[in-house]
Amino acid sequence: MNKIIKIPVGLGERSYDIIAGQGILGNAAEYLSPFVKGRKCLLLTDSNVGPIYAKKVHQMLTAAGSEAFIFSFPAGEEHKTLKTVGSICSYAVKHGLDRSSLIVALGGGVCGDIAGFAAAIYMRGINFIQIPTTLLAAVDSSVGGKTGADLPEGKNLIGAFWQPKLVLMDPEVLTTLPFKEIRCGLAEVVKYGVIMDAPLFAKLEQNIDKLNAVDLQFYAEIIARCCELKAKVVAADEREGGLRAILNYGHTFGHAVELVSNFTLAHGEGVAIGMNMAAELAVQAGLLDLAVAVRQRKLLEKIVLPCTLPPGADPEKIYAGMLKDKKKVGGNLNLIVPLEIGKVEIKSGFEPAAIINAIRCCCE
Ligand code: ADP
Ligand code: ZN
């Protein structure tokens, strides 16, 4: 029997459990039943994930005593829109979902974000359950309660904090996930190591083979550890007043890198490059040993993540992109910089020239 790991997320009356374990999707009824028995569920999934997993999860919901309806939307960030959210809500009305019903998200971050947002606003808020199917969603977007959709003007510009009642994670879903998507999730895993868990970072360094071979038991362990870490941060700072900002390590640089690449670079790739830039900035400011920055870079390279910008990238443009980032405080860029593996600091007041120079040092 594979190990089942339960991670409580302590948020007072909004507390919930994350349950992770290999094969859990085939045994989900017992976990789902307390929440869905006798209630209707809208099972939201996308056009890639639905054909592979929706039937199995539908069976589990039925076995748990729910009447469930599957709604599938076309895969892709371009469908993370208010229009999709509207269709979900209309479908829910059509099938008689009421205030006691639930939305169950089966998919990656896109699916989880819009499912949570639809749940937050349908009939002024109904319960929802997350079943993440990407590594990124498992270690990042499914913990913390951030939900939302994109506007034509930009990503995630609308949304709500809405916590799930339960998160179920089965690493077996990674067997069908393209390896590029796995690598992107690994960028966030490395991030957790750098910001708050040196032993996790060392464990990743020592298990490159398992990472690249997608050893499911190993992934189950690191997913659980990352969720535990994120849960700790979120419990301390649910609405991003302070500590939660450390989760943005590499992200202010990374978002700008993604933007300037016209999103030809994926989020995880942007974050990998962004973490290198943040480390470079810290080295130049005398806050970090060069050897530590090199250690971070080596790990990222071994899991085949990019560490530098493609030829032709313009550091000034990336800096301009960073200034547009919505996490800017009072006109000053707040950046998370590493001090050692396992420890970061939130710092503002860097000279633009220093930031641009750090970006330039990460150009090919
Ligand atoms: P994220 O924001 O978590 O990276 P997305 O929702 O954008 O995730 O998903 C990335 C892509 O992978 C989408 O095309 C999605 O349909 C697909 N996908 C998600 N989970 C799986 C899976 N387990 N197997 C195969 N494809 C998947
Ligand atoms: Zn991220």
CSV table of C-alpha atoms and ligand atoms in Angstrom, one decimal:
chain,number,residue,atom,x,y,z
A,1,MET,CA,0.0,0.0,0.0
A,2,ASN,CA,1.4,3.4,-0.9
A,3,LYS,CA,1.7,6.0,1.8
A,4,ILE,CA,-1.1,8.5,2.1
A,5,ILE,CA,0.1,11.9,3.4
A,6,LYS,CA,-2.4,14.3,5.0
A,7,ILE,CA,-1.4,17.9,5.3
A,8,PRO,CA,-3.7,20.2,7.3
A,9,VAL,CA,-3.9,23.8,6.2
A,10,GLY,CA,-4.7,25.8,9.4
A,11,LEU,CA,-6.9,28.7,8.5
A,12,GLY,CA,-9.4,28.8,11.4
A,13,GLU,CA,-12.8,28.0,10.2
A,14,ARG,CA,-11.6,27.9,6.6
A,15,SER,CA,-9.1,25.1,7.5
A,16,TYR,CA,-8.9,22.1,5.2
A,17,ASP,CA,-6.8,19.0,4.4
A,18,ILE,CA,-4.6,18.2,1.5
A,19,ILE,CA,-4.5,14.5,1.0
A,20,ALA,CA,-1.6,13.2,-1.2
A,21,GLY,CA,-0.8,9.7,-2.2
A,22,GLN,CA,-0.2,7.5,-5.2
A,23,GLY,CA,-3.4,5.9,-6.4
A,24,ILE,CA,-5.7,8.1,-4.4
A,25,LEU,CA,-7.9,9.0,-7.3
A,26,GLY,CA,-9.0,5.4,-7.5
A,27,ASN,CA,-9.9,5.4,-3.8
A,28,ALA,CA,-11.2,8.9,-3.5
A,29,ALA,CA,-14.8,8.1,-2.4
A,30,GLU,CA,-14.1,7.9,1.3
A,31,TYR,CA,-12.4,11.3,1.3
A,32,LEU,CA,-15.0,12.9,-0.9
A,33,SER,CA,-18.1,11.5,0.8
A,34,PRO,CA,-18.1,13.8,3.9
A,35,PHE,CA,-18.3,16.8,1.6
A,36,VAL,CA,-20.4,15.7,-1.4
A,37,LYS,CA,-22.8,13.0,-0.1
A,38,GLY,CA,-26.4,13.9,-1.1
A,39,ARG,CA,-25.2,17.0,-2.9
A,40,LYS,CA,-24.8,18.0,-6.6
A,41,CYS,CA,-21.3,18.5,-8.0
A,42,LEU,CA,-20.1,20.3,-11.1
A,43,LEU,CA,-16.9,18.5,-12.1
A,44,LEU,CA,-14.9,21.1,-14.1
A,45,THR,CA,-12.1,19.9,-16.3
A,46,ASP,CA,-10.4,20.8,-19.6
A,47,SER,CA,-10.3,19.2,-23.0
A,48,ASN,CA,-6.9,17.5,-22.3
A,49,VAL,CA,-7.5,16.3,-18.8
A,50,GLY,CA,-11.2,15.3,-19.2
A,51,PRO,CA,-10.8,12.5,-21.6
A,52,ILE,CA,-8.1,10.9,-19.4
A,53,TYR,CA,-9.4,11.3,-15.9
A,54,ALA,CA,-13.0,12.7,-15.7
A,55,LYS,CA,-14.7,9.4,-15.9
A,56,LYS,CA,-12.7,8.0,-13.0
A,57,VAL,CA,-13.4,11.0,-10.8
A,58,HIS,CA,-17.0,11.1,-11.8
A,59,GLN,CA,-17.3,7.4,-10.7
A,60,MET,CA,-15.7,8.4,-7.4
A,61,LEU,CA,-18.1,11.3,-6.9
A,62,THR,CA,-21.0,8.9,-7.6
A,63,ALA,CA,-19.6,6.3,-5.2
A,64,ALA,CA,-19.4,9.1,-2.6
A,65,GLY,CA,-23.1,9.7,-2.9
A,66,SER,CA,-23.1,12.8,-5.2
A,67,GLU,CA,-24.9,13.5,-8.4
A,68,ALA,CA,-22.2,14.9,-10.6
A,69,PHE,CA,-22.2,16.8,-13.9
A,70,ILE,CA,-19.1,17.1,-16.1
A,71,PHE,CA,-18.3,20.5,-17.7
A,72,SER,CA,-15.3,20.6,-20.0
A,73,PHE,CA,-13.8,23.7,-21.4
A,74,PRO,CA,-11.1,24.0,-24.1
A,75,ALA,CA,-7.6,23.7,-22.6
A,76,GLY,CA,-5.3,26.7,-22.5
A,77,GLU,CA,-4.7,30.0,-20.6
A,78,GLU,CA,-6.7,31.9,-23.3
A,79,HIS,CA,-9.8,30.3,-21.9
A,80,LYS,CA,-9.2,31.5,-18.4
A,81,THR,CA,-11.8,34.2,-18.9
A,82,LEU,CA,-15.0,35.6,-17.5
A,83,LYS,CA,-16.7,34.1,-20.5
A,84,THR,CA,-15.7,30.6,-19.3
A,85,VAL,CA,-16.7,31.5,-15.7
A,86,GLY,CA,-20.1,32.6,-17.0
A,87,SER,CA,-20.6,29.4,-19.0
A,88,ILE,CA,-19.7,27.3,-15.9
A,89,CYS,CA,-22.3,29.3,-13.8
A,90,SER,CA,-25.0,28.9,-16.5
A,91,TYR,CA,-24.3,25.2,-16.7
A,92,ALA,CA,-24.6,25.0,-12.9
A,93,VAL,CA,-28.0,26.7,-13.0
A,94,LYS,CA,-29.2,24.5,-15.8
A,95,HIS,CA,-28.4,21.4,-13.7
A,96,GLY,CA,-30.0,22.7,-10.6
A,97,LEU,CA,-26.9,23.3,-8.5
A,98,ASP,CA,-27.9,25.3,-5.4
A,99,ARG,CA,-26.1,26.8,-2.4
A,100,SER,CA,-25.3,23.4,-1.0
A,101,SER,CA,-23.7,22.1,-4.2
A,102,LEU,CA,-20.0,22.0,-5.0
A,103,ILE,CA,-17.6,22.6,-7.8
A,104,VAL,CA,-14.8,20.1,-8.2
A,105,ALA,CA,-11.7,21.2,-10.2
A,106,LEU,CA,-9.9,18.4,-12.1
A,107,GLY,CA,-7.0,19.9,-14.0
A,108,GLY,CA,-4.0,22.3,-13.9
A,109,GLY,CA,-3.8,25.8,-12.6
A,110,VAL,CA,-6.1,27.2,-15.2
A,111,CYS,CA,-8.9,24.8,-14.3
A,112,GLY,CA,-8.3,25.3,-10.5
A,113,ASP,CA,-8.3,29.1,-10.8
A,114,ILE,CA,-11.5,29.4,-12.7
A,115,ALA,CA,-13.3,26.6,-10.8
A,116,GLY,CA,-12.4,28.4,-7.5
A,117,PHE,CA,-13.5,31.7,-8.9
A,118,ALA,CA,-16.8,30.3,-10.2
A,119,ALA,CA,-17.3,28.7,-6.7
A,120,ALA,CA,-16.6,32.0,-5.0
A,121,ILE,CA,-19.2,33.9,-6.9
A,122,TYR,CA,-21.9,31.3,-7.8
A,123,MET,CA,-24.9,32.0,-5.6
A,124,ARG,CA,-22.5,34.3,-3.5
A,125,GLY,CA,-20.2,31.4,-2.8
A,126,ILE,CA,-20.4,27.6,-2.7
A,127,ASN,CA,-17.9,24.9,-1.6
A,128,PHE,CA,-15.2,23.6,-3.9
A,129,ILE,CA,-12.7,20.8,-4.1
A,130,GLN,CA,-9.4,20.7,-5.9
A,131,ILE,CA,-7.9,17.8,-7.7
A,132,PRO,CA,-4.7,19.2,-9.3
A,133,THR,CA,-3.3,17.3,-12.3
A,134,THR,CA,-0.1,19.3,-13.0
A,135,LEU,CA,2.9,19.5,-10.8
A,136,LEU,CA,2.6,23.3,-10.8
A,137,ALA,CA,-1.0,23.2,-9.6
A,138,ALA,CA,-0.1,20.5,-7.0
A,139,VAL,CA,2.7,22.5,-5.3
A,140,ASP,CA,1.5,26.0,-6.0
A,141,SER,CA,-1.9,27.1,-7.2
A,142,SER,CA,-4.0,24.5,-5.4
A,143,VAL,CA,-2.8,25.7,-2.0
A,144,GLY,CA,-3.5,29.2,-0.7
A,145,GLY,CA,-7.0,30.1,-2.0
A,146,LYS,CA,-6.1,32.5,-4.8
A,147,THR,CA,-8.7,32.1,-7.5
A,148,GLY,CA,-9.4,34.2,-10.6
A,149,ALA,CA,-9.4,34.8,-14.3
A,150,ASP,CA,-7.6,36.9,-16.9
A,151,LEU,CA,-8.8,40.0,-18.6
A,152,PRO,CA,-7.8,41.1,-22.1
A,153,GLU,CA,-5.7,43.7,-20.3
A,154,GLY,CA,-3.7,41.2,-18.3
A,155,LYS,CA,-3.4,38.0,-16.3
A,156,ASN,CA,-5.2,37.4,-13.0
A,157,LEU,CA,-6.7,40.9,-12.9
A,158,ILE,CA,-9.9,39.6,-11.3
A,159,GLY,CA,-10.4,37.1,-8.6
A,160,ALA,CA,-11.1,36.2,-5.1
A,161,PHE,CA,-9.6,34.5,-2.1
A,162,TRP,CA,-11.6,31.3,-1.8
A,163,GLN,CA,-10.3,28.3,0.1
A,164,PRO,CA,-11.2,24.8,-1.0
A,165,LYS,CA,-12.8,22.3,1.4
A,166,LEU,CA,-10.4,19.5,0.3
A,167,VAL,CA,-7.5,19.0,-2.0
A,168,LEU,CA,-6.7,15.5,-3.4
A,169,MET,CA,-3.4,14.9,-5.1
A,170,ASP,CA,-2.4,11.7,-6.9
A,171,PRO,CA,1.1,11.8,-8.4
A,172,GLU,CA,0.0,9.2,-10.9
A,173,VAL,CA,-1.5,12.0,-13.0
A,174,LEU,CA,2.0,13.1,-13.7
A,175,THR,CA,2.5,10.0,-16.0
A,176,THR,CA,0.4,11.7,-18.7
A,177,LEU,CA,1.7,15.2,-18.2
A,178,PRO,CA,4.2,16.4,-20.8
A,179,PHE,CA,7.7,16.6,-19.3
A,180,LYS,CA,8.0,20.2,-20.1
A,181,GLU,CA,5.1,20.9,-17.8
A,182,ILE,CA,6.8,18.8,-15.1
A,183,ARG,CA,10.0,20.8,-15.4
A,184,CYS,CA,8.0,24.0,-15.0
A,185,GLY,CA,6.5,22.8,-11.8
A,186,LEU,CA,10.0,21.8,-10.6
A,187,ALA,CA,11.0,25.5,-10.8
A,188,GLU,CA,8.5,26.2,-8.0
A,189,VAL,CA,9.8,23.2,-6.1
A,190,VAL,CA,13.4,24.6,-6.2
A,191,LYS,CA,11.9,27.9,-5.2
A,192,TYR,CA,10.6,26.4,-1.9
A,193,GLY,CA,14.0,25.0,-1.2
A,194,VAL,CA,15.7,28.3,-1.7
A,195,ILE,CA,13.3,30.4,0.2
A,196,MET,CA,12.7,28.2,3.3
A,197,ASP,CA,14.0,24.6,3.2
A,198,ALA,CA,17.7,23.9,2.8
A,199,PRO,CA,17.2,20.1,3.4
A,200,LEU,CA,14.6,20.0,0.6
A,201,PHE,CA,17.1,21.8,-1.7
A,202,ALA,CA,19.8,19.2,-0.9
A,203,LYS,CA,17.4,16.3,-1.4
A,204,LEU,CA,16.6,17.6,-4.9
A,205,GLU,CA,20.4,17.9,-5.6
A,206,GLN,CA,20.9,14.3,-4.5
A,207,ASN,CA,18.0,12.9,-6.5
A,208,ILE,CA,18.3,14.4,-10.0
A,209,ASP,CA,17.8,10.9,-11.5
A,210,LYS,CA,14.5,10.4,-9.7
A,211,LEU,CA,13.4,13.9,-10.7
A,212,ASN,CA,14.2,13.4,-14.4
A,213,ALA,CA,12.8,9.9,-14.4
A,214,VAL,CA,9.6,11.1,-12.7
A,215,ASP,CA,9.8,8.6,-9.8
A,216,LEU,CA,6.2,8.8,-8.5
A,217,GLN,CA,7.0,7.9,-4.9
A,218,PHE,CA,9.7,10.6,-4.8
A,219,TYR,CA,7.3,13.1,-6.4
A,220,ALA,CA,4.6,12.3,-3.8
A,221,GLU,CA,7.1,13.2,-1.1
A,222,ILE,CA,8.3,16.4,-2.6
A,223,ILE,CA,4.7,17.5,-3.5
A,224,ALA,CA,3.7,16.9,0.1
A,225,ARG,CA,6.7,18.8,1.5
A,226,CYS,CA,6.0,21.8,-0.8
A,227,CYS,CA,2.3,21.8,0.2
A,228,GLU,CA,3.3,21.7,3.9
A,229,LEU,CA,5.7,24.7,3.3
A,230,LYS,CA,3.1,26.7,1.4
A,231,ALA,CA,0.4,25.8,3.9
A,232,LYS,CA,2.7,27.2,6.7
A,233,VAL,CA,3.2,30.4,4.9
A,234,VAL,CA,-0.4,30.8,3.9
A,235,ALA,CA,-1.6,30.1,7.4
A,236,ALA,CA,0.7,32.8,8.8
A,237,ASP,CA,-0.4,35.3,6.1
A,238,GLU,CA,-3.6,34.4,4.3
A,239,ARG,CA,-4.0,37.6,2.4
A,240,GLU,CA,-0.4,38.4,1.5
A,241,GLY,CA,0.3,41.2,4.0
A,242,GLY,CA,3.9,40.1,4.6
A,243,LEU,CA,5.5,36.7,4.8
A,244,ARG,CA,3.5,35.3,1.9
A,245,ALA,CA,5.5,37.7,-0.4
A,246,ILE,CA,8.5,35.3,-0.1
A,247,LEU,CA,6.6,32.9,-2.4
A,248,ASN,CA,7.2,35.5,-5.1
A,249,TYR,CA,10.9,34.8,-5.1
A,250,GLY,CA,12.0,34.9,-8.8
A,251,HIS,CA,8.5,36.0,-9.9
A,252,THR,CA,8.9,39.8,-10.4
A,253,PHE,CA,11.8,39.1,-12.7
A,254,GLY,CA,10.1,36.0,-14.0
A,255,HIS,CA,6.8,37.6,-14.9
A,256,ALA,CA,8.7,40.3,-16.8
A,257,VAL,CA,10.7,37.7,-18.6
A,258,GLU,CA,7.5,35.8,-19.6
A,259,LEU,CA,5.9,39.0,-20.8
A,260,VAL,CA,8.8,40.2,-22.9
A,261,SER,CA,9.1,36.7,-24.4
A,262,ASN,CA,5.5,37.2,-25.5
A,263,PHE,CA,4.8,34.1,-23.4
A,264,THR,CA,6.9,31.9,-25.5
A,265,LEU,CA,8.6,31.1,-22.2
A,266,ALA,CA,6.4,29.3,-19.8
A,267,HIS,CA,5.8,30.5,-16.2
A,268,GLY,CA,8.2,28.0,-14.7
A,269,GLU,CA,10.9,28.9,-17.2
A,270,GLY,CA,10.4,32.6,-16.4
A,271,VAL,CA,10.7,31.8,-12.7
A,272,ALA,CA,13.9,29.8,-13.2
A,273,ILE,CA,15.5,32.7,-15.1
A,274,GLY,CA,14.1,35.1,-12.5
A,275,MET,CA,15.6,33.2,-9.6
A,276,ASN,CA,19.0,33.4,-11.3
A,277,MET,CA,18.5,37.2,-11.7
A,278,ALA,CA,17.5,37.6,-8.1
A,279,ALA,CA,20.5,35.6,-6.9
A,280,GLU,CA,22.8,37.7,-9.2
A,281,LEU,CA,21.4,40.9,-7.8
A,282,ALA,CA,22.0,39.6,-4.3
A,283,VAL,CA,25.6,38.6,-5.1
A,284,GLN,CA,26.3,42.0,-6.6
A,285,ALA,CA,24.8,43.7,-3.5
A,286,GLY,CA,27.1,41.6,-1.3
A,287,LEU,CA,24.2,39.7,0.3
A,288,LEU,CA,24.9,36.3,-1.1
A,289,ASP,CA,28.0,34.2,-1.7
A,290,LEU,CA,28.7,33.6,-5.4
A,291,ALA,CA,29.0,29.9,-4.7
A,292,VAL,CA,25.4,29.7,-3.5
A,293,ALA,CA,24.1,31.4,-6.6
A,294,VAL,CA,26.1,28.9,-8.6
A,295,ARG,CA,24.6,26.0,-6.6
A,296,GLN,CA,21.1,27.2,-7.4
A,297,ARG,CA,22.0,27.6,-11.1
A,298,LYS,CA,23.5,24.1,-11.3
A,299,LEU,CA,20.4,22.5,-9.8
A,300,LEU,CA,18.2,24.3,-12.3
A,301,GLU,CA,20.4,23.3,-15.2
A,302,LYS,CA,20.4,19.7,-14.2
A,303,ILE,CA,16.6,19.6,-14.4
A,304,VAL,CA,16.9,21.3,-17.8
A,305,LEU,CA,15.4,24.6,-16.8
A,306,PRO,CA,16.7,27.8,-18.6
A,307,CYS,CA,18.9,30.1,-16.5
A,308,THR,CA,19.6,32.8,-19.0
A,309,LEU,CA,17.6,34.9,-21.4
A,310,PRO,CA,17.6,34.0,-25.1
A,311,PRO,CA,19.9,36.0,-27.4
A,312,GLY,CA,18.6,39.4,-28.3
A,313,ALA,CA,16.7,40.0,-25.0
A,314,ASP,CA,16.7,43.6,-23.9
A,315,PRO,CA,17.5,44.0,-20.1
A,316,GLU,CA,15.9,47.5,-20.1
A,317,LYS,CA,12.7,46.1,-21.4
A,318,ILE,CA,12.6,43.5,-18.7
A,319,TYR,CA,13.1,46.1,-16.1
A,320,ALA,CA,10.2,48.1,-17.6
A,321,GLY,CA,8.1,45.0,-17.4
A,322,MET,CA,9.0,44.6,-13.7
A,323,LEU,CA,7.8,48.1,-12.9
A,324,LYS,CA,4.4,47.1,-14.3
A,325,ASP,CA,4.1,44.1,-11.9
A,326,LYS,CA,1.2,44.5,-9.6
A,327,LYS,CA,3.2,43.6,-6.5
A,328,LYS,CA,5.0,46.9,-6.6
A,329,VAL,CA,4.7,48.9,-3.4
A,330,GLY,CA,4.6,52.7,-3.5
A,331,GLY,CA,6.5,53.0,-6.7
A,332,ASN,CA,9.3,51.0,-5.2
A,333,LEU,CA,10.2,47.5,-6.4
A,334,ASN,CA,10.0,45.0,-3.6
A,335,LEU,CA,12.3,42.1,-4.5
A,336,ILE,CA,12.9,38.8,-2.7
A,337,VAL,CA,16.6,38.1,-2.6
A,338,PRO,CA,18.3,35.0,-1.2
A,339,LEU,CA,20.8,35.3,1.6
A,340,GLU,CA,21.7,31.6,1.7
A,341,ILE,CA,19.9,28.3,0.6
A,342,GLY,CA,16.8,28.2,2.8
A,343,LYS,CA,16.7,31.9,3.6
A,344,VAL,CA,15.5,35.0,1.7
A,345,GLU,CA,14.8,38.6,2.5
A,346,ILE,CA,12.2,41.1,1.1
A,347,LYS,CA,14.2,44.2,0.1
A,348,SER,CA,13.3,47.4,-1.6
A,349,GLY,CA,15.4,50.3,-2.7
A,350,PHE,CA,17.7,48.6,-5.3
A,351,GLU,CA,19.0,51.1,-7.8
A,352,PRO,CA,17.5,50.6,-11.3
A,353,ALA,CA,21.0,50.3,-12.7
A,354,ALA,CA,21.8,47.4,-10.3
A,355,ILE,CA,18.7,45.6,-11.3
A,356,ILE,CA,19.3,46.1,-15.0
A,357,ASN,CA,22.9,44.9,-14.5
A,358,ALA,CA,21.7,41.7,-12.8
A,359,ILE,CA,19.4,41.1,-15.7
A,360,ARG,CA,22.2,41.7,-18.1
A,361,CYS,CA,24.4,39.2,-16.3
A,362,CYS,CA,21.7,36.5,-17.1
A,363,CYS,CA,21.7,37.2,-20.8
A,364,GLU,CA,23.3,34.7,-23.2
B,1,ADP,P1,-0.7,25.0,-14.9
B,1,ADP,O1,-1.1,26.4,-14.8
B,1,ADP,O2,-0.9,24.2,-13.7
B,1,ADP,O3,0.7,24.8,-15.6
B,1,ADP,P2,-2.6,24.4,-17.1
B,1,ADP,O4,-4.0,24.2,-16.6
B,1,ADP,O5,-2.2,25.5,-18.0
B,1,ADP,O6,-1.7,24.2,-15.9
B,1,ADP,O7,-2.2,23.0,-17.8
B,1,ADP,C1,-1.1,22.9,-18.6
B,1,ADP,C2,-1.4,21.9,-19.8
B,1,ADP,O8,-1.3,20.6,-19.4
B,1,ADP,C3,-2.8,22.1,-20.3
B,1,ADP,O9,-2.8,22.0,-21.7
B,1,ADP,C4,-3.6,21.0,-19.6
B,1,ADP,O10,-4.7,20.6,-20.4
B,1,ADP,C5,-2.6,19.9,-19.6
B,1,ADP,N1,-2.7,18.9,-18.5
B,1,ADP,C6,-3.0,19.2,-17.2
B,1,ADP,N2,-2.9,18.1,-16.5
B,1,ADP,C7,-2.5,17.1,-17.3
B,1,ADP,C8,-2.3,15.7,-17.1
B,1,ADP,N3,-2.2,15.2,-15.9
B,1,ADP,N4,-2.0,14.9,-18.2
B,1,ADP,C9,-2.0,15.5,-19.4
B,1,ADP,N5,-2.2,16.8,-19.7
B,1,ADP,C10,-2.4,17.6,-18.6
B,2,ZN,ZN,4.8,30.7,-9.8
